[in-house]
Coordinates of C-alpha atoms in Angstrom, one line a residue:
Chain A
M121 CA -0.1 -0.2 0.0
D122 CA 1.4 3.5 -0.8
E123 CA 0.7 6.4 1.6
R124 CA -2.3 7.6 -0.3
A125 CA -4.0 4.1 -0.4
A126 CA -3.0 3.6 3.4
L127 CA -4.6 7.0 4.2
S128 CA -7.8 6.0 2.5
F129 CA -7.7 2.8 4.3
L130 CA -7.5 4.7 7.5
G131 CA -10.4 7.1 6.4
D132 CA -12.6 4.1 6.4
R133 CA -11.8 3.3 9.9
L134 CA -11.7 6.6 11.6
S135 CA -14.7 9.0 11.8
H136 CA -12.8 12.1 12.1
A137 CA -10.6 11.4 9.1
G138 CA -10.9 13.4 6.0
D139 CA -10.2 16.9 7.0
D140 CA -7.0 18.8 7.8
A141 CA -7.7 18.3 11.4
A142 CA -9.9 16.5 13.9
V143 CA -12.4 18.6 15.8
V144 CA -13.6 17.1 19.2
D145 CA -15.7 19.3 21.5
G146 CA -14.6 22.5 19.7
Q147 CA -11.0 21.6 20.0
V148 CA -9.0 21.3 16.7
L149 CA -6.1 18.8 16.9
T150 CA -3.7 17.9 14.0
T151 CA -0.3 16.1 13.9
D152 CA 2.4 15.8 11.3
M153 CA 5.9 14.3 10.9
L154 CA 8.9 15.9 8.9
H155 CA 12.1 14.2 8.0
E156 CA 15.5 15.6 7.4
T157 CA 15.9 13.5 4.0
T158 CA 12.4 14.3 2.7
D159 CA 11.5 17.8 4.1
F160 CA 14.7 19.6 4.9
P161 CA 17.1 20.0 2.2
A162 CA 20.8 20.6 2.9
G163 CA 21.0 24.3 3.9
T164 CA 17.8 24.5 5.9
T165 CA 18.6 25.9 9.2
R166 CA 17.1 24.4 12.4
Y167 CA 15.3 27.7 12.9
T168 CA 13.6 27.1 9.7
A169 CA 12.9 23.6 10.4
G170 CA 11.4 24.4 13.7
W171 CA 9.3 27.2 12.0
R172 CA 8.1 25.1 9.1
S173 CA 7.3 21.8 10.9
V174 CA 5.3 23.5 13.5
G175 CA 3.9 25.8 10.9
A176 CA 2.6 22.7 8.9
S177 CA 0.3 21.9 11.9
L178 CA -0.7 25.4 12.5
S179 CA -1.6 25.5 8.7
D180 CA -4.1 22.5 9.3
V181 CA -5.7 24.4 12.2
A182 CA -6.1 27.5 9.9
A183 CA -7.8 25.1 7.2
M184 CA -10.5 24.5 9.7
G185 CA -11.1 28.2 10.1
A186 CA -10.1 27.8 13.7
E187 CA -8.0 30.0 16.3
A188 CA -4.8 28.5 16.9
T189 CA -4.1 28.1 20.7
A190 CA -0.9 26.0 21.3
A191 CA 1.7 23.7 19.5
V192 CA 4.1 20.9 20.7
A193 CA 6.8 19.0 18.9
V194 CA 9.1 16.0 19.4
Y195 CA 12.6 16.9 18.3
A196 CA 14.3 13.7 17.3
A197 CA 17.9 13.7 16.2
P198 CA 21.1 11.4 16.5
E199 CA 22.4 14.0 19.1
F200 CA 21.4 17.1 20.7
S201 CA 23.6 20.4 20.4
E202 CA 22.3 23.4 22.4
A203 CA 22.8 25.6 19.2
D204 CA 20.4 23.3 17.1
L205 CA 18.0 22.7 19.8
G206 CA 17.8 26.6 20.7
E207 CA 17.4 27.4 17.0
F208 CA 14.7 24.9 16.6
V209 CA 12.7 26.1 19.6
A210 CA 13.2 29.6 18.5
G211 CA 11.8 28.9 15.3
A212 CA 8.8 26.9 16.6
S213 CA 8.1 29.7 19.2
D214 CA 8.3 32.5 16.4
V215 CA 5.8 30.7 14.1
C216 CA 3.5 30.3 17.0
E217 CA 3.8 33.9 18.0
A218 CA 3.2 35.0 14.5
V219 CA -0.2 33.2 14.7
G220 CA -1.3 34.1 18.2
A221 CA -0.5 30.7 19.6
E222 CA 1.8 29.4 22.2
Y223 CA 4.6 27.0 21.7
V224 CA 4.6 24.8 25.0
G225 CA 7.4 22.5 24.4
G226 CA 7.2 18.8 23.9
D227 CA 9.9 16.0 23.9
L228 CA 13.3 14.9 22.8
D229 CA 14.0 11.6 21.1
E230 CA 17.1 9.9 19.9
S231 CA 16.8 8.9 16.3
R232 CA 19.1 8.3 13.4
E233 CA 17.6 11.0 11.3
F234 CA 16.7 14.4 12.3
T235 CA 12.8 14.3 12.5
A236 CA 10.4 16.8 13.9
A237 CA 6.8 15.5 15.0
T238 CA 4.5 18.4 15.6
T239 CA 0.9 18.9 16.9
A240 CA -1.1 21.9 16.7
L241 CA -4.3 22.8 18.8
G242 CA -7.0 25.1 17.9
R243 CA -10.5 26.2 18.8
T244 CA -13.7 26.8 16.8
D245 CA -17.3 26.2 17.2
D246 CA -17.9 26.1 13.6
P247 CA -15.1 24.2 11.6
V248 CA -15.0 24.5 7.8
R249 CA -14.8 21.2 6.2
R250 CA -13.8 19.9 2.7
S251 CA -17.3 18.7 1.9
G252 CA -19.4 21.9 1.5
A253 CA -18.8 23.4 -1.9
S254 CA -21.5 23.7 -4.3
P255 CA -21.6 24.4 -8.3
G256 CA -21.6 28.0 -9.0
E257 CA -19.5 29.0 -6.1
R258 CA -16.1 30.6 -6.6
V259 CA -12.9 28.7 -5.7
C260 CA -10.1 31.2 -4.0
V261 CA -6.7 30.8 -2.8
T262 CA -4.9 32.9 -0.3
G263 CA -1.2 34.4 -0.9
T264 CA 0.8 33.1 -3.6
L265 CA 1.7 29.5 -5.0
G266 CA 5.0 28.0 -5.7
R267 CA 7.3 29.3 -2.9
T268 CA 8.3 26.0 -1.7
G269 CA 9.2 24.7 -5.2
A270 CA 11.1 27.9 -5.7
A271 CA 12.9 27.5 -2.4
L272 CA 14.1 23.8 -3.4
R273 CA 15.5 25.1 -6.7
L274 CA 17.4 27.6 -4.6
F275 CA 18.7 25.0 -2.2
E276 CA 19.8 22.9 -5.0
R277 CA 21.4 25.7 -6.8
D278 CA 23.6 25.7 -3.7
A279 CA 24.4 22.1 -3.9
T280 CA 26.0 22.3 -7.5
G281 CA 28.7 24.7 -5.8
D282 CA 28.8 27.3 -8.7
G283 CA 30.3 30.0 -6.6
G284 CA 29.6 33.2 -4.4
A285 CA 25.9 33.5 -4.9
E286 CA 25.2 30.3 -2.9
P287 CA 24.8 31.7 0.7
E288 CA 22.4 34.3 -0.8
A289 CA 20.4 31.4 -2.4
V290 CA 20.3 29.5 0.7
E291 CA 19.3 32.5 2.8
R292 CA 16.6 33.4 0.3
A293 CA 15.6 29.6 0.2
N294 CA 15.1 29.7 4.0
D295 CA 13.0 32.9 3.9
L296 CA 10.6 31.1 1.4
F297 CA 10.5 27.9 3.7
R298 CA 9.3 30.1 6.5
F299 CA 5.8 30.5 5.4
E300 CA 3.1 32.3 7.7
P301 CA 0.3 29.8 8.5
R302 CA -2.9 31.5 7.3
V303 CA -4.5 31.4 10.6
E304 CA -6.0 34.9 10.6
A305 CA -7.1 34.6 6.8
G306 CA -8.8 31.3 7.7
R307 CA -10.6 32.9 10.5
A308 CA -11.6 35.8 8.5
V309 CA -12.9 33.4 5.5
A310 CA -14.6 30.9 7.8
P311 CA -18.0 32.6 8.1
H312 CA -18.2 32.6 4.5
A313 CA -16.4 29.6 3.2
T314 CA -18.4 26.5 2.3
A315 CA -15.3 24.1 1.9
M316 CA -11.7 24.6 2.8
M317 CA -8.2 22.9 3.1
D318 CA -4.6 23.8 2.8
S319 CA -2.4 23.4 -0.1
S320 CA 0.0 21.0 1.4
D321 CA -0.2 18.6 -1.3
G322 CA -0.3 21.2 -4.1
L323 CA -3.2 23.0 -5.6
A324 CA -4.0 20.3 -8.2
R325 CA -4.3 17.6 -5.4
S326 CA -6.1 19.9 -3.0
L327 CA -8.7 20.7 -5.8
H328 CA -9.2 16.9 -6.4
Q329 CA -9.6 16.3 -2.7
L330 CA -12.1 19.1 -2.4
A331 CA -14.0 17.7 -5.3
E332 CA -14.0 14.2 -3.9
A333 CA -15.3 15.5 -0.3
S334 CA -17.8 17.9 -1.8
D335 CA -18.8 15.5 -4.8
C336 CA -18.4 18.4 -7.2
G337 CA -15.9 19.6 -9.9
F338 CA -13.8 22.7 -10.4
A339 CA -13.0 24.9 -13.4
V340 CA -9.7 26.9 -13.0
D341 CA -8.2 29.6 -14.9
A342 CA -4.3 29.3 -15.1
D343 CA -3.9 33.0 -15.7
A344 CA -5.6 33.8 -12.5
L345 CA -3.2 31.8 -10.3
P346 CA -1.2 34.0 -8.0
V347 CA 2.3 32.5 -8.9
D348 CA 5.0 33.7 -6.5
E349 CA 7.6 36.0 -7.8
S350 CA 10.2 33.7 -6.8
V351 CA 8.9 31.0 -9.2
R352 CA 9.3 33.3 -12.1
E353 CA 12.9 33.7 -10.9
V354 CA 13.9 30.1 -10.8
A355 CA 11.8 28.5 -13.6
D356 CA 13.2 28.2 -17.1
D357 CA 9.8 27.9 -18.9
E358 CA 6.1 28.1 -18.6
T359 CA 6.1 24.1 -18.1
E360 CA 8.4 24.4 -14.9
R361 CA 6.5 27.4 -13.7
R362 CA 3.2 25.3 -13.8
E363 CA 4.9 22.6 -12.2
L364 CA 6.1 24.5 -9.2
S365 CA 3.0 26.5 -8.6
V366 CA 0.2 23.9 -9.4
F367 CA 1.6 20.6 -8.6
F368 CA 4.5 21.0 -6.2
G369 CA 2.7 22.1 -3.1
E370 CA 4.0 22.3 0.5
D371 CA 2.8 26.1 0.1
F372 CA 0.5 25.8 3.0
E373 CA -1.7 28.2 1.4
L374 CA -5.5 28.0 2.1
V375 CA -7.8 26.8 -0.9
F376 CA -11.6 27.4 -0.3
T377 CA -14.9 27.9 -1.9
V378 CA -17.4 30.7 -1.4
P379 CA -20.6 32.1 -3.0
E380 CA -20.0 34.7 -5.2
R381 CA -22.1 37.3 -3.1
D382 CA -19.5 36.9 -0.2
L383 CA -16.4 37.5 -2.1
A384 CA -16.3 41.4 -1.2
A385 CA -16.7 40.6 2.3
V386 CA -14.0 37.8 2.4
R387 CA -11.5 40.0 0.6
E388 CA -12.2 42.9 3.1
S389 CA -11.7 40.8 6.1
S390 CA -8.8 38.7 5.2
P391 CA -5.4 40.3 6.0
T392 CA -3.9 38.1 3.3
P393 CA -4.5 38.9 -0.4
I394 CA -7.3 36.4 -2.0
S395 CA -7.1 35.4 -5.6
V396 CA -10.3 33.9 -7.3
V397 CA -9.0 31.2 -9.5
G398 CA -11.9 29.6 -10.9
E399 CA -15.5 28.2 -10.1
V400 CA -17.1 25.2 -8.7
T401 CA -18.7 22.9 -11.4
E402 CA -20.9 19.6 -11.1
S403 CA -17.9 17.2 -11.9
G404 CA -14.3 17.2 -13.3
V405 CA -11.3 19.0 -12.2
E406 CA -10.1 21.2 -15.3
M407 CA -7.7 24.0 -15.9
D408 CA -8.3 26.1 -19.0
G409 CA -10.8 23.5 -20.2
E410 CA -8.2 20.6 -19.9
P411 CA -8.3 17.9 -17.2
L412 CA -6.0 18.8 -14.4
A413 CA -4.1 15.6 -13.2
D414 CA -4.6 14.5 -9.8
R415 CA -1.0 14.4 -8.6
G416 CA 0.8 16.4 -6.0
Y417 CA 4.1 16.6 -4.2
T418 CA 6.1 13.5 -4.0
H419 CA 8.5 13.5 -1.3
G420 CA 12.0 13.2 -2.2
G421 CA 12.8 10.0 -0.5
E422 CA 9.8 8.1 -1.6
Chain B
M198 CA 24.4 17.0 25.5
D199 CA 22.6 13.8 26.5
E200 CA 18.7 13.6 26.5
R201 CA 18.5 14.7 30.0
A202 CA 20.8 17.7 29.8
A203 CA 19.1 18.7 26.7
L204 CA 15.6 18.5 28.4
S205 CA 17.1 20.7 31.1
F206 CA 18.4 23.2 28.5
L207 CA 14.9 23.3 27.0
G208 CA 13.2 23.6 30.5
D209 CA 15.1 27.0 30.9
R210 CA 13.7 28.2 27.6
L211 CA 10.0 27.0 27.7
S212 CA 7.6 28.4 30.5
H213 CA 5.4 25.1 30.2
A214 CA 8.3 22.5 30.5
G215 CA 8.9 20.7 33.8
D216 CA 5.4 18.8 34.1
D217 CA 4.0 15.8 32.3
A218 CA 1.9 18.0 30.0
A219 CA 1.6 21.6 29.1
V220 CA -1.8 23.4 30.2
V221 CA -2.9 26.1 28.0
D222 CA -6.4 27.5 28.9
G223 CA -7.4 24.4 30.7
Q224 CA -6.5 22.3 27.8
V225 CA -3.8 19.7 28.5
L226 CA -1.3 18.8 25.7
T227 CA 1.5 16.4 25.6
T228 CA 3.5 14.5 23.0
D229 CA 5.9 11.5 22.8
M230 CA 7.8 9.4 20.2
L231 CA 8.3 5.7 20.5
H232 CA 10.8 3.7 18.2
E233 CA 10.9 0.0 17.2
T234 CA 14.5 -0.4 18.2
T235 CA 14.3 1.4 21.7
D236 CA 10.6 0.8 22.5
F237 CA 9.2 -2.1 20.9
P238 CA 11.0 -5.4 21.3
A239 CA 10.7 -8.1 18.8
G240 CA 7.4 -9.9 19.7
T241 CA 5.6 -6.7 20.0
T242 CA 2.3 -6.8 18.1
R243 CA 1.1 -3.7 16.2
Y244 CA -1.9 -3.7 18.4
T245 CA 0.3 -3.6 21.4
A246 CA 2.4 -0.7 19.8
G247 CA -0.8 1.4 19.0
W248 CA -2.1 0.9 22.7
R249 CA 1.1 1.5 24.4
S250 CA 2.4 4.5 22.3
V251 CA -0.9 6.2 22.6
G252 CA -1.2 5.1 26.2
A253 CA 2.0 6.9 27.0
S254 CA 0.7 10.2 26.1
L255 CA -2.7 9.6 27.8
S256 CA -0.7 8.7 30.9
D257 CA 0.8 12.3 30.8
V258 CA -2.6 13.6 30.8
A259 CA -3.6 11.4 33.8
A260 CA -0.6 12.7 35.7
M261 CA -2.0 16.2 35.4
G262 CA -5.0 15.0 37.1
A263 CA -6.9 15.7 34.0
E264 CA -9.9 14.3 31.9
A265 CA -8.7 12.7 28.8
T266 CA -10.3 13.9 25.6
A267 CA -8.7 12.8 22.4
A268 CA -5.4 11.5 20.8
V269 CA -3.8 11.5 17.5
A270 CA -0.7 9.6 16.2
V271 CA 1.9 9.7 13.5
Y272 CA 2.4 6.1 12.1
A273 CA 5.7 6.1 10.6
A274 CA 7.2 2.8 8.9
P275 CA 9.1 1.8 5.9
E276 CA 5.9 0.4 4.3
F277 CA 2.2 0.3 5.1
S278 CA 0.3 -2.9 5.2
E279 CA -3.4 -3.1 6.0
A280 CA -2.9 -5.7 8.6
D281 CA -0.3 -3.7 10.6
L282 CA -2.1 -0.2 10.1
G283 CA -5.4 -2.0 11.2
E284 CA -3.9 -3.5 14.2
F285 CA -2.2 -0.2 15.3
V286 CA -5.3 1.9 14.9
A287 CA -7.4 -0.9 16.8
G288 CA -5.0 -0.7 19.7
A289 CA -4.8 3.1 19.7
S290 CA -8.6 3.3 19.6
D291 CA -8.9 0.7 22.3
V292 CA -6.7 2.4 24.9
C293 CA -8.5 5.6 24.2
E294 CA -11.9 4.0 25.0
A295 CA -10.5 2.5 28.0
V296 CA -9.9 6.0 29.4
G297 CA -13.1 7.7 27.9
A298 CA -11.0 9.6 25.3
E299 CA -11.5 9.5 21.5
Y300 CA -8.8 8.2 19.0
V301 CA -9.1 10.9 16.1
G302 CA -6.4 9.5 13.7
G303 CA -3.3 11.3 12.6
D304 CA -0.9 10.9 9.8
L305 CA 1.3 8.5 8.1
D306 CA 4.8 9.0 7.1
E307 CA 7.4 6.9 5.4
S308 CA 10.4 6.4 7.6
R309 CA 13.2 3.8 7.8
E310 CA 12.2 2.4 11.4
F311 CA 8.8 1.9 12.6
T312 CA 8.2 5.0 14.8
A313 CA 5.0 6.2 16.6
A314 CA 4.8 10.0 17.5
T315 CA 1.6 10.3 19.8
T316 CA -0.1 13.4 21.1
A317 CA -3.0 13.3 23.7
L318 CA -5.5 16.1 24.7
G319 CA -7.1 16.5 28.0
R320 CA -9.0 19.1 30.2
T321 CA -8.7 20.4 33.7
D322 CA -9.2 23.7 35.5
D323 CA -7.0 22.6 38.3
P324 CA -3.9 20.7 37.0
V325 CA -1.6 18.8 39.6
R326 CA 1.9 20.0 39.1
R327 CA 5.1 18.3 40.4
S328 CA 6.1 21.2 42.5
G329 CA 3.6 21.1 45.5
A330 CA 4.9 18.5 47.8
S331 CA 5.6 19.4 51.5
P332 CA 7.6 17.5 54.2
G333 CA 5.1 15.3 56.3
E334 CA 2.9 14.4 53.5
R335 CA 2.6 10.8 52.2
V336 CA 4.0 9.6 48.8
C337 CA 1.8 7.1 47.1
V338 CA 1.9 5.1 43.8
T339 CA -1.1 3.6 41.9
G340 CA -1.3 0.0 40.8
T341 CA 1.9 -2.2 40.6
L342 CA 5.5 -1.6 39.7
G343 CA 7.7 -3.6 37.3
R344 CA 5.3 -4.7 34.7
T345 CA 7.3 -3.5 31.8
G346 CA 10.6 -4.8 33.1
A347 CA 9.2 -8.1 33.5
A348 CA 7.6 -8.0 30.0
L349 CA 10.9 -7.2 28.6
R350 CA 12.5 -10.2 30.2
L351 CA 9.6 -12.2 28.7
F352 CA 10.1 -10.9 25.3
E353 CA 13.9 -11.6 25.7
R354 CA 13.0 -15.2 26.9
D355 CA 11.5 -15.6 23.4
A356 CA 14.6 -14.3 21.6
T357 CA 16.7 -17.3 23.2
G358 CA 14.6 -19.8 21.3
D359 CA 14.3 -22.3 24.0
G360 CA 11.3 -24.2 23.0
G361 CA 7.5 -24.4 23.4
A362 CA 6.8 -21.8 26.0
E363 CA 7.8 -18.9 23.8
P364 CA 4.4 -18.1 22.3
E365 CA 2.7 -17.9 25.7
A366 CA 5.6 -15.8 27.1
V367 CA 5.4 -13.1 24.3
E368 CA 1.6 -13.3 24.6
R369 CA 2.0 -12.4 28.4
A370 CA 4.7 -9.9 27.5
N371 CA 2.1 -8.1 25.2
D372 CA -0.4 -8.1 28.0
L373 CA 1.8 -6.5 30.4
F374 CA 2.8 -3.9 27.8
R375 CA -0.7 -2.8 27.5
F376 CA -1.0 -1.0 30.6
E377 CA -4.2 1.1 31.4
P378 CA -3.4 4.9 31.6
R379 CA -4.4 5.9 35.1
V380 CA -6.8 8.6 33.9
E381 CA -9.6 7.9 36.3
A382 CA -7.4 7.5 39.2
G383 CA -5.5 10.6 38.4
R384 CA -9.0 12.5 38.5
A385 CA -9.9 11.0 41.7
V386 CA -6.8 11.8 43.3
A387 CA -6.2 15.2 42.0
P388 CA -8.4 17.2 44.5
H389 CA -6.1 15.8 47.2
A390 CA -2.7 15.3 45.7
T391 CA -0.2 18.1 46.0
A392 CA 2.3 17.0 43.4
M393 CA 2.0 14.4 40.9
M394 CA 3.7 12.7 37.8
D395 CA 3.8 9.3 36.1
S396 CA 6.5 6.7 36.6
S397 CA 7.5 6.5 32.9
D398 CA 11.2 7.0 33.9
G399 CA 11.0 4.6 37.1
L400 CA 9.9 5.1 40.5
A401 CA 13.4 6.4 41.5
R402 CA 13.7 8.9 38.8
S403 CA 10.2 10.1 39.4
L404 CA 10.8 10.7 43.0
H405 CA 14.1 12.6 42.2
Q406 CA 12.2 14.8 39.6
L407 CA 9.3 15.4 42.4
A408 CA 12.0 16.2 44.9
E409 CA 13.7 18.7 42.7
A410 CA 10.4 20.3 41.5
S411 CA 8.9 20.5 45.0
D412 CA 12.2 21.2 46.7
C413 CA 11.7 18.4 49.2
G414 CA 13.1 14.8 49.8
F415 CA 11.6 11.4 50.1
A416 CA 11.9 8.6 52.5
V417 CA 10.6 5.4 50.9
D418 CA 10.1 2.0 52.5
A419 CA 11.1 -0.9 50.1
D420 CA 8.7 -3.5 51.8
A421 CA 5.9 -1.1 51.2
L422 CA 6.5 -1.1 47.3
P423 CA 3.6 -2.8 45.3
V424 CA 5.9 -5.0 43.3
D425 CA 4.0 -6.6 40.3
E426 CA 3.6 -10.4 40.5
S427 CA 5.2 -10.5 37.0
V428 CA 8.4 -9.3 38.5
R429 CA 8.5 -12.3 41.2
E430 CA 7.9 -14.7 38.3
V431 CA 10.8 -13.5 36.2
A432 CA 13.5 -11.9 38.6
D433 CA 16.0 -14.4 40.0
D434 CA 16.9 -12.5 43.1
E435 CA 16.1 -9.4 45.3
T436 CA 18.5 -7.3 43.4
E437 CA 16.8 -7.9 40.0
R438 CA 13.6 -7.4 41.7
R439 CA 14.5 -4.0 42.9
E440 CA 16.0 -3.1 39.4
L441 CA 12.8 -4.0 37.6
S442 CA 10.5 -2.4 40.0
V443 CA 12.3 0.7 41.2
F444 CA 14.5 1.9 38.4
F445 CA 13.3 0.2 35.3
G446 CA 10.1 2.3 34.8
E447 CA 8.0 2.8 31.7
D448 CA 5.0 1.4 34.0
F449 CA 3.1 4.4 33.6
E450 CA 1.6 4.4 37.2
L451 CA 1.1 7.7 39.0
V452 CA 3.3 8.7 41.8
F453 CA 1.8 11.4 43.9
T454 CA 1.9 13.1 47.4
V455 CA -1.1 13.8 49.7
P456 CA -1.5 15.0 53.3
E457 CA -2.2 12.0 55.5
R458 CA -5.7 13.2 56.5
D459 CA -6.7 12.8 52.7
L460 CA -5.4 9.3 52.3
A461 CA -8.8 7.6 53.2
A462 CA -10.7 9.7 50.8
V463 CA -8.1 9.1 48.2
R464 CA -8.2 5.3 48.4
E465 CA -12.0 5.4 48.4
S466 CA -12.3 7.4 45.2
S467 CA -9.7 5.8 43.3
P468 CA -10.7 2.8 41.1
T469 CA -7.0 1.6 41.1
P470 CA -5.4 0.3 44.4
I471 CA -3.1 3.0 46.1
S472 CA 0.0 2.0 47.9
V473 CA 1.5 4.5 50.4
V474 CA 5.2 3.8 49.9
G475 CA 6.9 6.5 52.2
E476 CA 6.7 10.1 53.1
V477 CA 7.9 13.4 52.1
T478 CA 11.1 14.7 54.0
E479 CA 13.1 18.1 53.9
S480 CA 15.7 16.8 51.5
G481 CA 17.3 13.7 50.1
V482 CA 15.7 10.7 48.4
E483 CA 16.3 7.7 50.6
M484 CA 15.0 4.0 50.6
D485 CA 15.3 2.1 53.7
G486 CA 17.5 5.0 55.1
E487 CA 19.9 4.6 52.3
P488 CA 20.4 7.2 49.4
L489 CA 18.4 6.1 46.4
A490 CA 20.3 6.4 43.1
D491 CA 19.0 9.1 40.7
R492 CA 18.8 6.8 37.6
G493 CA 16.0 5.5 35.5
Y494 CA 15.1 3.6 32.4
T495 CA 18.0 3.7 29.7
H496 CA 16.6 2.9 26.2
G497 CA 18.0 -0.2 24.6
G498 CA 19.5 1.9 21.8
E499 CA 21.3 4.6 23.6

């Protein structure tokens, strides 16, 4: 069984599966695990790793339209240095502070590979699920797409060892890796959104997941996609640009649907720019009239 | 830095460190990571692994005197089989059900070694911390000590390959590994307990940690320890019995202090037997008048 088949198998066994986070009595709970070989390319600082791994869980809280309360992490590594640990905790604390949550620690574990297992806690009385989209509504995304794909290109550029620009490329890649979880935007959008999830598996995969959960389709306009400027810098052509912004994922933006009449209110209340990228249809996921492949980010080590 | 030094380093940086779980707005949050090489000996079923790993986090919730609400886990393994995953989820769900919590899923991750990262959520308006013990109070433990140490001996017995008794030894070891988190006992004890933690690092280490947090000492009576009958079965002599019941740990019983006048009420309200094992003193941790070493469970792989 691959990871996707296994998740589907689990979905049939767990009543809370199928959303970005579980909701129990108004408490929103979600957990993730990130590994050095698959998630933190050479050049990723421990500060960035702490920020990004805890941020991934906070993004799931945001995707439910919830307030973020707290986060914990297990920091697993072959050995513990004060510098590494201190940086990781600083990154974890700072990303929590950025969204009004509290980083309350966690645990340490000896492990062959640097690994971060993170959990975020949130709160909402009215979670936004993946299942409420209806034909005729608009589909929107927050922020910009492709930052993580662009960051990986920059990390790779460093690996080729071609001279003086490397430290800057790595610094910029680290900046791109430290995304801001869209907690505030998620809360602003929640009263209007009919379905929502984050784009951690890429826009294409997110649309397919929303389509399956809501039993609908999507028609997306490629020109309307908010492609990050970093993608234009690193991509050689339109094909690569498309790959990084639509399929690559791990951008942790919100993808959501709203009735057209709510668009103005959503735009006004969200602190993060909102792009309308297409509309909800009866069935099929298409971009510019062509079927959009149901594929997403494939981790490097798989 | 070893794990203990690293935890101490973190404790200076995180306001919520120093208890079994963090408490934020009445919500209790705790996370752990267990690995195949260090925590699941050969013979441990995936059902037992699911039960035990989620149980370890539920035990931390119990140690705060809190109600257990929900748990999540990341199941990381080199590959996913329906049988393994289904068993793990069944064990995780059953241990949650045993304490009135809900297992709400989590995530999957490809990893070289089978690893479970678990998080439990609880709720209390009046958490019991490690820091409130005062000289003259009694120190108590729930249930019995040494089950995990005895289980490991039984798992090892199987490894020697000495014949027909093995499957029974492994089955009994799995039974011993599936402890019941003391959530109900913790809630019963909470109104009376002045300090509490679980015995996951062993009774000796727990007493030293309580002594440090409460700035007190302990005088424990070896004859009063509730040594599990399984320890008497597997241990060859008194030294080994002491090792398994006092130092080995991973039993996940509660260790707590109460004023003597509350003992009757504590005993009456707890569904789990309570043993008074000694008293709180001004300083020093002693057993039968001799200093008790500050050492605990050392994971096999370290």
